[in-house]
Amino acid sequence: MSEKLAVSGGTPAIPEGAVKSWPPIDDLDREVVLASLNGDNHAFGPNCTAFQNEFADWNGNRFTLTTNSGTAALHLCVAACGCGAGDEVLVPAYSWSSSATCILHHNCIPVFVDIDFDTMNLDVERIEAAITPKTKAIMAVHLHGLPVDMEKVMAVADRHGLKVIEDACQAHGATFKGKKVGKWGHCAAFSFNQNKCLCSGEGGMFVTDSEEMLERAQSLWSFGETRTPSQDRDYHAYAVGWMYRNNDLTAAFGRSQLKKLDGYLAQQRANAKRLTDCLRDLPHLLLPSEPEGCEHNWYNYTIRFDMAALGHGGDASDFRDKIVAAMNAEGVQTGVWQKFILPVMTVFQAKNGYGQGCPWTCPLSQPVDYSPEQFPVAQKHSDTHTGMTVPLRAPNGPEVAELTAAAIRKVMENLDQLEG
Ligand SMILES: *Cc1c(COP(=O)(O)O)cnc(C)c1O
């Protein structure tokens, strides 16, 4: 059906105000945040300790340490795994930048592995080829909330004596073979940034079942002191530490949102299912999949455009950008999540993290190759995708998924209006 696209002056398919923002805030949030404010401990306070305990219960981990960001928790994972100067950590070529920069933070070298096109996750079949005598750990990123095949990752790690870090910053509540993410590897990191499925503004959680890993993380988390603020401190820096502690107001907010998380995730799954049902018959769209054994949390619903089927032989990302702009004009909150694969980012191409080429010039490191041609799948994904978060989040229901699908359909059926 021919309809004038909003990008060329037509009426937007999604009325203004139809999509509600994330996260929903109710009286419980107001009550607990205000109670923290009215208390007298605003730094690492009682809400932080309670948040750690409640998150440990929710995810089923023995130990948790709450941080001021997911990136801080990821860095603590690198440290907890015993990675040090010159050690290599394998990381997917397509992720958030800090999945890889947290490795540099500990004087270690990121080594990229291409992704699998269908799952958009680390290609588990390519891990082994990237292992060298310097490899110490594998960072498995559960991208968009879809779990990596952790049985395969753990099998490779066991064969080579490697540690496994789970970057679960996007994957709260996702399961692989019925077991939650953050329970598979040696340690894991969650983020509570506003965009994540559990929002406390900013914040993060380091989780592990190993007491030794907890102690290593703790020893760097608060100025390199070995005692936590709730213990009797001696104000002595035993190691190069950071200030990665969470604070009471943020943790209070996180606690109240955690009480609602299972409900949010159920809504998100129902919305994603509705969107998929509505889009399934549209040609030229590659919809996200949920392989056998994986339960997605639908943090980000990512679509790829089939450029070959669209008959588009030119620059894929240019054409994708045009389609996305047309969808945005219809009121679809979608966008390109990562325009750049990790290895092409300047921080890696320049190989100059700390000046004078460090840590790549450290005598303990070995040369590493970041030429982008090694990661064709990540590049193809990056050039052809568009992602979506808020339209599928609570309090939006399946009716918003339907509206979103109708707007996407309108654009895809009138692509001729975008030519030229
Ligand atoms: C958000 C995110 C991070 C970082 O979390 P912050 O809390 O923003 O520091 C790391 N990895 C992935 C995959 C993320 O999506």
Short mmCIF file of C-alpha atoms and ligand atoms in Angstrom, two decimals:
data_model
loop_
_atom_site.label_atom_id
_atom_site.label_comp_id
_atom_site.label_asym_id
_atom_site.label_seq_id
_atom_site.Cartn_x
_atom_site.Cartn_y
_atom_site.Cartn_z
CA MET A 1 0.00 0.00 0.00
CA SER A 2 1.39 3.38 -0.96
CA GLU A 3 1.35 5.95 1.79
CA LYS A 4 3.31 9.16 2.06
CA LEU A 5 6.19 8.66 4.47
CA ALA A 6 6.53 11.13 7.34
CA VAL A 7 10.09 11.82 6.18
CA SER A 8 8.61 13.27 2.97
CA GLY A 9 5.85 15.22 4.69
CA GLY A 10 3.26 12.51 5.48
CA THR A 11 1.64 11.91 8.86
CA PRO A 12 3.78 9.96 11.36
CA ALA A 13 2.45 6.44 12.00
CA ILE A 14 3.05 6.67 15.76
CA PRO A 15 1.26 9.54 17.49
CA GLU A 16 3.35 11.68 19.80
CA GLY A 17 3.27 10.49 23.42
CA ALA A 18 2.22 6.94 22.51
CA VAL A 19 5.54 5.47 23.71
CA LYS A 20 6.25 5.91 27.43
CA SER A 21 9.76 6.54 28.70
CA TRP A 22 11.91 4.19 30.74
CA PRO A 23 11.94 3.36 33.61
CA PRO A 24 8.50 3.68 35.18
CA ILE A 25 8.76 5.44 38.54
CA ASP A 26 6.20 4.80 41.25
CA ASP A 27 5.59 5.51 44.95
CA LEU A 28 7.91 2.71 46.04
CA ASP A 29 10.85 4.37 44.25
CA ARG A 30 9.98 7.74 45.77
CA GLU A 31 9.63 6.24 49.24
CA VAL A 32 12.94 4.35 49.33
CA VAL A 33 14.99 7.10 47.70
CA LEU A 34 13.53 9.68 50.07
CA ALA A 35 14.19 7.40 53.04
CA SER A 36 17.85 7.20 51.98
CA LEU A 37 17.99 10.98 51.62
CA ASN A 38 16.50 11.40 55.07
CA GLY A 39 19.05 8.99 56.51
CA ASP A 40 22.55 10.05 57.46
CA ASN A 41 24.70 7.81 55.29
CA HIS A 42 24.98 8.96 51.69
CA ALA A 43 28.21 7.26 50.68
CA PHE A 44 28.52 3.44 50.79
CA GLY A 45 25.55 3.04 53.12
CA PRO A 46 23.04 0.43 54.30
CA ASN A 47 21.18 0.45 50.97
CA CYS A 48 24.40 -0.60 49.22
CA THR A 49 24.83 -3.61 51.49
CA ALA A 50 21.15 -4.53 51.16
CA PHE A 51 21.30 -4.09 47.35
CA GLN A 52 24.29 -6.46 47.19
CA ASN A 53 22.45 -9.09 49.25
CA GLU A 54 19.20 -8.77 47.33
CA PHE A 55 20.92 -8.90 43.95
CA ALA A 56 22.90 -11.97 45.08
CA ASP A 57 19.60 -13.65 46.01
CA TRP A 58 17.92 -12.60 42.77
CA ASN A 59 20.71 -13.84 40.51
CA GLY A 60 21.81 -16.77 42.64
CA ASN A 61 25.42 -15.70 43.22
CA ARG A 62 27.32 -16.27 46.46
CA PHE A 63 29.11 -12.91 46.39
CA THR A 64 28.35 -9.44 45.05
CA LEU A 65 30.04 -6.07 45.20
CA THR A 66 28.19 -2.98 44.07
CA THR A 67 30.05 -0.39 42.00
CA ASN A 68 29.44 3.04 40.51
CA SER A 69 29.20 1.62 36.96
CA GLY A 70 29.09 -1.56 34.95
CA THR A 71 32.48 -0.64 33.53
CA ALA A 72 33.95 -0.52 37.05
CA ALA A 73 32.51 -3.98 37.72
CA LEU A 74 34.01 -5.24 34.44
CA HIS A 75 37.41 -3.87 35.37
CA LEU A 76 37.12 -5.65 38.73
CA CYS A 77 36.39 -8.86 36.79
CA VAL A 78 39.63 -8.47 34.82
CA ALA A 79 41.53 -7.94 38.07
CA ALA A 80 39.72 -10.77 39.89
CA CYS A 81 40.75 -13.19 37.13
CA GLY A 82 44.36 -12.43 37.94
CA CYS A 83 45.04 -10.78 34.57
CA GLY A 84 48.17 -8.63 34.65
CA ALA A 85 50.67 -6.77 32.51
CA GLY A 86 50.89 -8.19 28.99
CA ASP A 87 48.17 -10.78 29.48
CA GLU A 88 45.64 -11.09 26.67
CA VAL A 89 41.89 -11.16 27.11
CA LEU A 90 39.64 -12.30 24.24
CA VAL A 91 36.68 -10.04 23.55
CA PRO A 92 34.11 -9.85 20.72
CA ALA A 93 34.87 -7.39 17.91
CA TYR A 94 31.41 -5.89 18.32
CA SER A 95 30.30 -4.65 21.74
CA TRP A 96 30.21 -1.57 23.92
CA SER A 97 33.64 0.09 24.00
CA SER A 98 34.21 -0.59 27.68
CA SER A 99 33.99 -4.38 27.21
CA ALA A 100 37.46 -3.90 25.72
CA THR A 101 38.81 -0.74 27.40
CA CYS A 102 38.31 -2.31 30.85
CA ILE A 103 41.03 -4.76 29.75
CA LEU A 104 43.41 -1.85 29.07
CA HIS A 105 42.54 -0.45 32.50
CA HIS A 106 44.36 -3.40 33.97
CA ASN A 107 47.40 -3.13 31.72
CA CYS A 108 46.25 -6.07 29.62
CA ILE A 109 45.79 -6.47 25.88
CA PRO A 110 42.39 -6.96 24.24
CA VAL A 111 42.38 -9.52 21.42
CA PHE A 112 39.28 -9.36 19.24
CA VAL A 113 37.24 -12.30 17.98
CA ASP A 114 34.69 -11.91 15.18
CA ILE A 115 31.01 -12.38 15.92
CA ASP A 116 28.44 -14.88 14.69
CA PHE A 117 25.95 -13.15 12.37
CA ASP A 118 22.82 -14.95 13.58
CA THR A 119 23.28 -14.42 17.32
CA MET A 120 25.37 -11.20 17.01
CA ASN A 121 27.44 -12.66 19.86
CA LEU A 122 31.06 -13.77 20.05
CA ASP A 123 31.54 -16.61 17.54
CA VAL A 124 32.36 -19.45 19.91
CA GLU A 125 33.87 -21.46 17.05
CA ARG A 126 36.56 -18.80 16.55
CA ILE A 127 37.72 -18.52 20.16
CA GLU A 128 40.28 -21.29 20.04
CA ALA A 129 42.15 -19.83 17.05
CA ALA A 130 42.65 -16.56 18.94
CA ILE A 131 44.26 -18.17 21.99
CA THR A 132 48.01 -17.58 22.45
CA PRO A 133 50.39 -18.39 25.30
CA LYS A 134 49.54 -14.92 26.68
CA THR A 135 45.78 -15.50 26.83
CA LYS A 136 44.44 -15.37 30.35
CA ALA A 137 40.69 -14.88 30.03
CA ILE A 138 37.68 -14.81 27.71
CA MET A 139 35.15 -12.02 27.98
CA ALA A 140 31.75 -13.36 26.89
CA VAL A 141 29.38 -10.47 26.22
CA HIS A 142 25.69 -11.43 26.28
CA LEU A 143 24.91 -8.84 23.64
CA HIS A 144 21.45 -7.31 23.48
CA GLY A 145 20.43 -9.68 26.28
CA LEU A 146 20.96 -12.91 24.32
CA PRO A 147 23.19 -15.37 26.21
CA VAL A 148 26.35 -16.64 24.58
CA ASP A 149 26.59 -20.45 24.32
CA MET A 150 28.30 -20.73 27.70
CA GLU A 151 28.79 -24.49 27.53
CA LYS A 152 31.06 -24.04 24.52
CA VAL A 153 32.88 -21.08 26.10
CA MET A 154 33.49 -22.95 29.35
CA ALA A 155 34.68 -26.05 27.45
CA VAL A 156 37.31 -24.04 25.54
CA ALA A 157 38.33 -22.22 28.71
CA ASP A 158 38.74 -25.48 30.62
CA ARG A 159 40.82 -27.00 27.84
CA HIS A 160 43.23 -24.05 27.93
CA GLY A 161 43.12 -23.16 31.63
CA LEU A 162 41.49 -19.78 31.01
CA LYS A 163 39.19 -17.69 33.16
CA VAL A 164 35.79 -16.59 31.87
CA ILE A 165 34.29 -13.16 32.48
CA GLU A 166 30.64 -12.56 31.61
CA ASP A 167 29.76 -9.06 30.49
CA ALA A 168 26.13 -9.28 31.56
CA CYS A 169 25.65 -5.50 31.48
CA GLN A 170 22.72 -5.91 29.06
CA ALA A 171 21.52 -9.33 30.09
CA HIS A 172 19.77 -9.21 33.49
CA GLY A 173 17.62 -12.31 33.83
CA ALA A 174 18.64 -13.94 30.53
CA THR A 175 19.24 -17.68 30.84
CA PHE A 176 21.24 -20.30 28.99
CA LYS A 177 19.99 -23.88 29.44
CA GLY A 178 17.85 -22.64 32.31
CA LYS A 179 20.76 -21.07 34.26
CA LYS A 180 21.00 -17.32 34.64
CA VAL A 181 23.83 -15.33 33.09
CA GLY A 182 26.37 -14.32 35.71
CA LYS A 183 26.32 -17.91 37.02
CA TRP A 184 28.29 -19.52 34.20
CA GLY A 185 31.69 -17.86 34.18
CA HIS A 186 34.18 -17.23 36.99
CA CYS A 187 32.79 -13.74 37.54
CA ALA A 188 30.46 -11.29 35.85
CA ALA A 189 29.47 -7.64 35.65
CA PHE A 190 26.02 -6.05 35.49
CA SER A 191 25.20 -2.41 34.71
CA PHE A 192 22.41 -0.31 36.20
CA ASN A 193 22.79 2.62 33.84
CA GLN A 194 19.49 4.24 32.81
CA ASN A 195 19.24 2.32 29.53
CA LYS A 196 19.66 -1.09 31.13
CA CYS A 197 16.84 -3.40 32.20
CA LEU A 198 17.57 -2.57 35.83
CA CYS A 199 18.07 1.19 36.16
CA SER A 200 19.41 3.01 39.18
CA GLY A 201 20.61 6.02 37.15
CA GLU A 202 24.18 4.73 37.05
CA GLY A 203 25.73 1.82 38.91
CA GLY A 204 26.96 -1.73 38.58
CA MET A 205 27.45 -5.09 40.28
CA PHE A 206 30.40 -7.44 40.33
CA VAL A 207 29.23 -11.01 40.97
CA THR A 208 31.09 -14.26 41.61
CA ASP A 209 30.80 -17.54 43.45
CA SER A 210 34.51 -17.52 44.32
CA GLU A 211 35.62 -16.06 47.61
CA GLU A 212 39.14 -15.54 46.25
CA MET A 213 37.79 -13.53 43.29
CA LEU A 214 35.63 -11.47 45.61
CA GLU A 215 38.66 -10.65 47.75
CA ARG A 216 40.72 -9.61 44.72
CA ALA A 217 37.91 -7.37 43.51
CA GLN A 218 37.37 -5.92 46.97
CA SER A 219 41.03 -5.11 47.35
CA LEU A 220 40.91 -2.74 44.36
CA TRP A 221 37.35 -1.43 44.70
CA SER A 222 37.92 1.09 47.46
CA PHE A 223 41.30 2.88 47.16
CA GLY A 224 43.28 -0.35 47.36
CA GLU A 225 42.30 -0.78 50.98
CA THR A 226 41.53 -4.39 51.78
CA ARG A 227 38.69 -3.59 54.15
CA THR A 228 35.26 -2.48 53.11
CA PRO A 229 33.74 0.77 54.41
CA SER A 230 31.44 -1.26 56.64
CA GLN A 231 34.44 -2.90 58.29
CA ASP A 232 37.06 -1.40 60.59
CA ARG A 233 39.29 0.39 58.06
CA ASP A 234 42.95 1.18 58.55
CA TYR A 235 43.13 3.71 55.68
CA HIS A 236 46.14 2.00 54.17
CA ALA A 237 46.53 1.55 50.41
CA TYR A 238 47.79 -2.00 49.92
CA ALA A 239 47.49 -1.97 46.15
CA VAL A 240 46.78 0.32 43.22
CA GLY A 241 43.09 0.78 43.87
CA TRP A 242 40.22 2.72 42.36
CA MET A 243 37.17 4.37 43.82
CA TYR A 244 34.48 2.17 42.38
CA ARG A 245 32.03 2.14 45.30
CA ASN A 246 28.33 2.70 44.82
CA ASN A 247 26.42 5.23 46.96
CA ASP A 248 23.34 4.94 49.12
CA LEU A 249 20.83 7.00 47.07
CA THR A 250 21.61 5.10 43.90
CA ALA A 251 21.48 1.74 45.65
CA ALA A 252 18.12 2.63 47.20
CA PHE A 253 16.76 3.34 43.70
CA GLY A 254 18.30 0.09 42.45
CA ARG A 255 16.64 -1.87 45.27
CA SER A 256 13.16 -0.59 44.49
CA GLN A 257 13.61 -1.24 40.76
CA LEU A 258 14.93 -4.76 41.49
CA LYS A 259 11.61 -5.58 43.19
CA LYS A 260 9.90 -4.86 39.87
CA LEU A 261 12.51 -6.38 37.55
CA ASP A 262 10.87 -9.77 36.99
CA GLY A 263 7.64 -8.04 36.02
CA TYR A 264 9.49 -5.69 33.65
CA LEU A 265 11.25 -8.61 31.99
CA ALA A 266 8.04 -10.58 31.52
CA GLN A 267 6.45 -7.55 29.85
CA GLN A 268 9.51 -7.03 27.67
CA ARG A 269 9.44 -10.66 26.49
CA ALA A 270 5.73 -10.44 25.67
CA ASN A 271 6.31 -7.20 23.74
CA ALA A 272 9.22 -8.64 21.78
CA LYS A 273 7.15 -11.68 20.88
CA ARG A 274 4.33 -9.46 19.63
CA LEU A 275 6.75 -7.38 17.56
CA THR A 276 8.23 -10.51 15.99
CA ASP A 277 4.75 -11.87 15.22
CA CYS A 278 3.80 -8.60 13.52
CA LEU A 279 7.02 -8.31 11.47
CA ARG A 280 7.53 -11.96 10.54
CA ASP A 281 5.98 -11.75 7.07
CA LEU A 282 7.87 -8.60 6.02
CA PRO A 283 10.58 -9.41 3.49
CA HIS A 284 14.07 -7.86 3.68
CA LEU A 285 14.12 -7.76 7.49
CA LEU A 286 16.34 -10.19 9.38
CA LEU A 287 14.64 -10.48 12.75
CA PRO A 288 16.57 -11.39 15.92
CA SER A 289 16.56 -15.07 16.85
CA GLU A 290 16.46 -16.94 20.13
CA PRO A 291 18.43 -20.16 19.63
CA GLU A 292 17.40 -23.38 21.39
CA GLY A 293 18.40 -23.25 25.06
CA CYS A 294 18.67 -19.45 25.20
CA GLU A 295 16.19 -17.20 26.90
CA HIS A 296 16.65 -13.64 25.66
CA ASN A 297 15.78 -10.73 27.96
CA TRP A 298 15.15 -8.50 24.88
CA TYR A 299 17.25 -5.64 26.23
CA ASN A 300 17.71 -4.52 22.64
CA TYR A 301 15.58 -5.77 19.74
CA THR A 302 17.94 -5.56 16.79
CA ILE A 303 16.88 -5.90 13.16
CA ARG A 304 19.23 -6.21 10.17
CA PHE A 305 18.27 -5.19 6.65
CA ASP A 306 18.93 -7.77 3.97
CA MET A 307 20.75 -5.50 1.52
CA ALA A 308 21.16 -8.16 -1.16
CA ALA A 309 17.43 -8.96 -1.13
CA LEU A 310 16.69 -5.23 -1.23
CA GLY A 311 18.79 -5.08 -4.38
CA HIS A 312 21.05 -2.52 -2.80
CA GLY A 313 24.62 -2.90 -3.97
CA GLY A 314 25.96 0.47 -2.78
CA ASP A 315 27.11 1.59 0.65
CA ALA A 316 25.06 -0.50 3.09
CA SER A 317 25.37 1.83 6.06
CA ASP A 318 24.29 4.89 4.00
CA PHE A 319 21.14 3.14 2.84
CA ARG A 320 20.49 1.78 6.35
CA ASP A 321 20.83 5.31 7.76
CA LYS A 322 18.18 6.53 5.30
CA ILE A 323 15.75 3.78 6.30
CA VAL A 324 16.37 4.46 9.99
CA ALA A 325 15.80 8.21 9.50
CA ALA A 326 12.49 7.41 7.79
CA MET A 327 11.49 5.14 10.70
CA ASN A 328 12.45 7.85 13.20
CA ALA A 329 10.24 10.32 11.30
CA GLU A 330 7.34 7.85 11.72
CA GLY A 331 7.97 7.97 15.48
CA VAL A 332 9.87 4.66 15.81
CA GLN A 333 12.49 4.97 18.52
CA THR A 334 15.18 2.98 16.77
CA GLY A 335 18.79 3.72 16.02
CA VAL A 336 22.23 2.45 15.15
CA TRP A 337 23.68 1.15 18.40
CA GLN A 338 27.31 0.89 17.31
CA LYS A 339 28.46 2.54 14.09
CA PHE A 340 31.98 1.28 14.69
CA ILE A 341 33.23 -2.20 15.37
CA LEU A 342 35.65 -2.16 18.31
CA PRO A 343 38.97 -2.79 16.48
CA VAL A 344 38.51 0.28 14.23
CA MET A 345 38.05 2.61 17.20
CA THR A 346 40.90 5.07 17.53
CA VAL A 347 41.86 3.86 20.99
CA PHE A 348 42.81 0.46 19.51
CA GLN A 349 44.11 1.59 16.12
CA ALA A 350 46.42 4.14 17.78
CA LYS A 351 47.70 1.56 20.29
CA ASN A 352 48.57 4.30 22.70
CA GLY A 353 46.47 3.88 25.82
CA TYR A 354 48.74 5.44 28.43
CA GLY A 355 51.25 7.28 26.24
CA GLN A 356 54.43 5.93 24.65
CA GLY A 357 52.37 3.07 23.27
CA CYS A 358 51.57 1.50 26.63
CA PRO A 359 50.31 -1.09 27.36
CA TRP A 360 51.06 -2.49 23.86
CA THR A 361 54.75 -1.56 24.14
CA CYS A 362 55.13 -3.15 27.56
CA PRO A 363 57.97 -5.70 27.27
CA LEU A 364 55.59 -8.29 28.69
CA SER A 365 53.14 -7.85 25.79
CA GLN A 366 53.40 -9.45 22.40
CA PRO A 367 52.37 -7.77 19.14
CA VAL A 368 48.70 -7.92 18.29
CA ASP A 369 46.97 -7.26 14.95
CA TYR A 370 43.90 -5.03 14.87
CA SER A 371 43.39 -4.88 11.10
CA PRO A 372 39.65 -4.53 10.56
CA GLU A 373 39.52 -7.02 7.62
CA GLN A 374 39.75 -9.80 10.20
CA PHE A 375 36.22 -9.02 11.41
CA PRO A 376 33.96 -9.06 8.33
CA VAL A 377 30.92 -10.42 10.17
CA ALA A 378 31.02 -7.72 12.86
CA GLN A 379 31.39 -5.10 10.11
CA LYS A 380 28.47 -6.45 8.12
CA HIS A 381 26.31 -6.49 11.23
CA SER A 382 27.37 -2.98 12.19
CA ASP A 383 26.55 -1.64 8.69
CA THR A 384 23.11 -3.19 8.40
CA HIS A 385 21.51 -3.09 11.85
CA THR A 386 19.13 -0.90 13.76
CA GLY A 387 18.20 -1.49 17.40
CA MET A 388 15.33 -0.69 19.69
CA THR A 389 14.98 -0.55 23.48
CA VAL A 390 12.35 1.81 24.94
CA PRO A 391 9.34 0.80 22.77
CA LEU A 392 9.55 -2.73 24.18
CA ARG A 393 10.12 -1.73 27.79
CA ALA A 394 7.49 -1.50 30.50
CA PRO A 395 5.18 0.32 31.00
CA ASN A 396 4.66 -0.03 27.23
CA GLY A 397 2.58 -3.04 26.33
CA PRO A 398 1.99 -5.10 23.16
CA GLU A 399 -0.10 -2.26 21.68
CA VAL A 400 3.10 -0.21 21.38
CA ALA A 401 4.82 -3.16 19.69
CA GLU A 402 1.92 -3.25 17.22
CA LEU A 403 2.19 0.48 16.53
CA THR A 404 5.94 0.11 16.08
CA ALA A 405 5.49 -2.78 13.68
CA ALA A 406 2.94 -0.86 11.64
CA ALA A 407 5.34 2.09 11.32
CA ILE A 408 8.21 -0.20 10.29
CA ARG A 409 5.94 -1.86 7.73
CA LYS A 410 4.93 1.52 6.32
CA VAL A 411 8.58 2.43 5.71
CA MET A 412 9.53 -0.95 4.28
CA GLU A 413 6.60 -0.92 1.85
CA ASN A 414 7.43 2.57 0.62
CA LEU A 415 11.19 2.43 0.28
CA ASP A 416 10.89 3.79 -3.27
CA GLN A 417 10.19 7.19 -1.66
CA LEU A 418 13.72 7.10 -0.18
CA GLU A 419 15.63 6.56 -3.43
CA GLY A 420 17.78 9.34 -4.75
C1 LIG B 1 26.38 -0.54 29.31
C2 LIG B 1 27.41 -1.55 29.01
C3 LIG B 1 28.63 -1.57 29.68
C4 LIG B 1 29.05 -0.50 30.64
O1 LIG B 1 28.16 -0.25 31.68
P1 LIG B 1 28.20 1.19 32.37
O2 LIG B 1 27.34 1.02 33.58
O3 LIG B 1 27.62 2.16 31.39
O4 LIG B 1 29.60 1.48 32.71
C5 LIG B 1 29.52 -2.59 29.39
N1 LIG B 1 29.25 -3.53 28.49
C6 LIG B 1 28.08 -3.54 27.81
C7 LIG B 1 27.84 -4.64 26.82
C8 LIG B 1 27.14 -2.54 28.03
O5 LIG B 1 26.01 -2.52 27.33
#
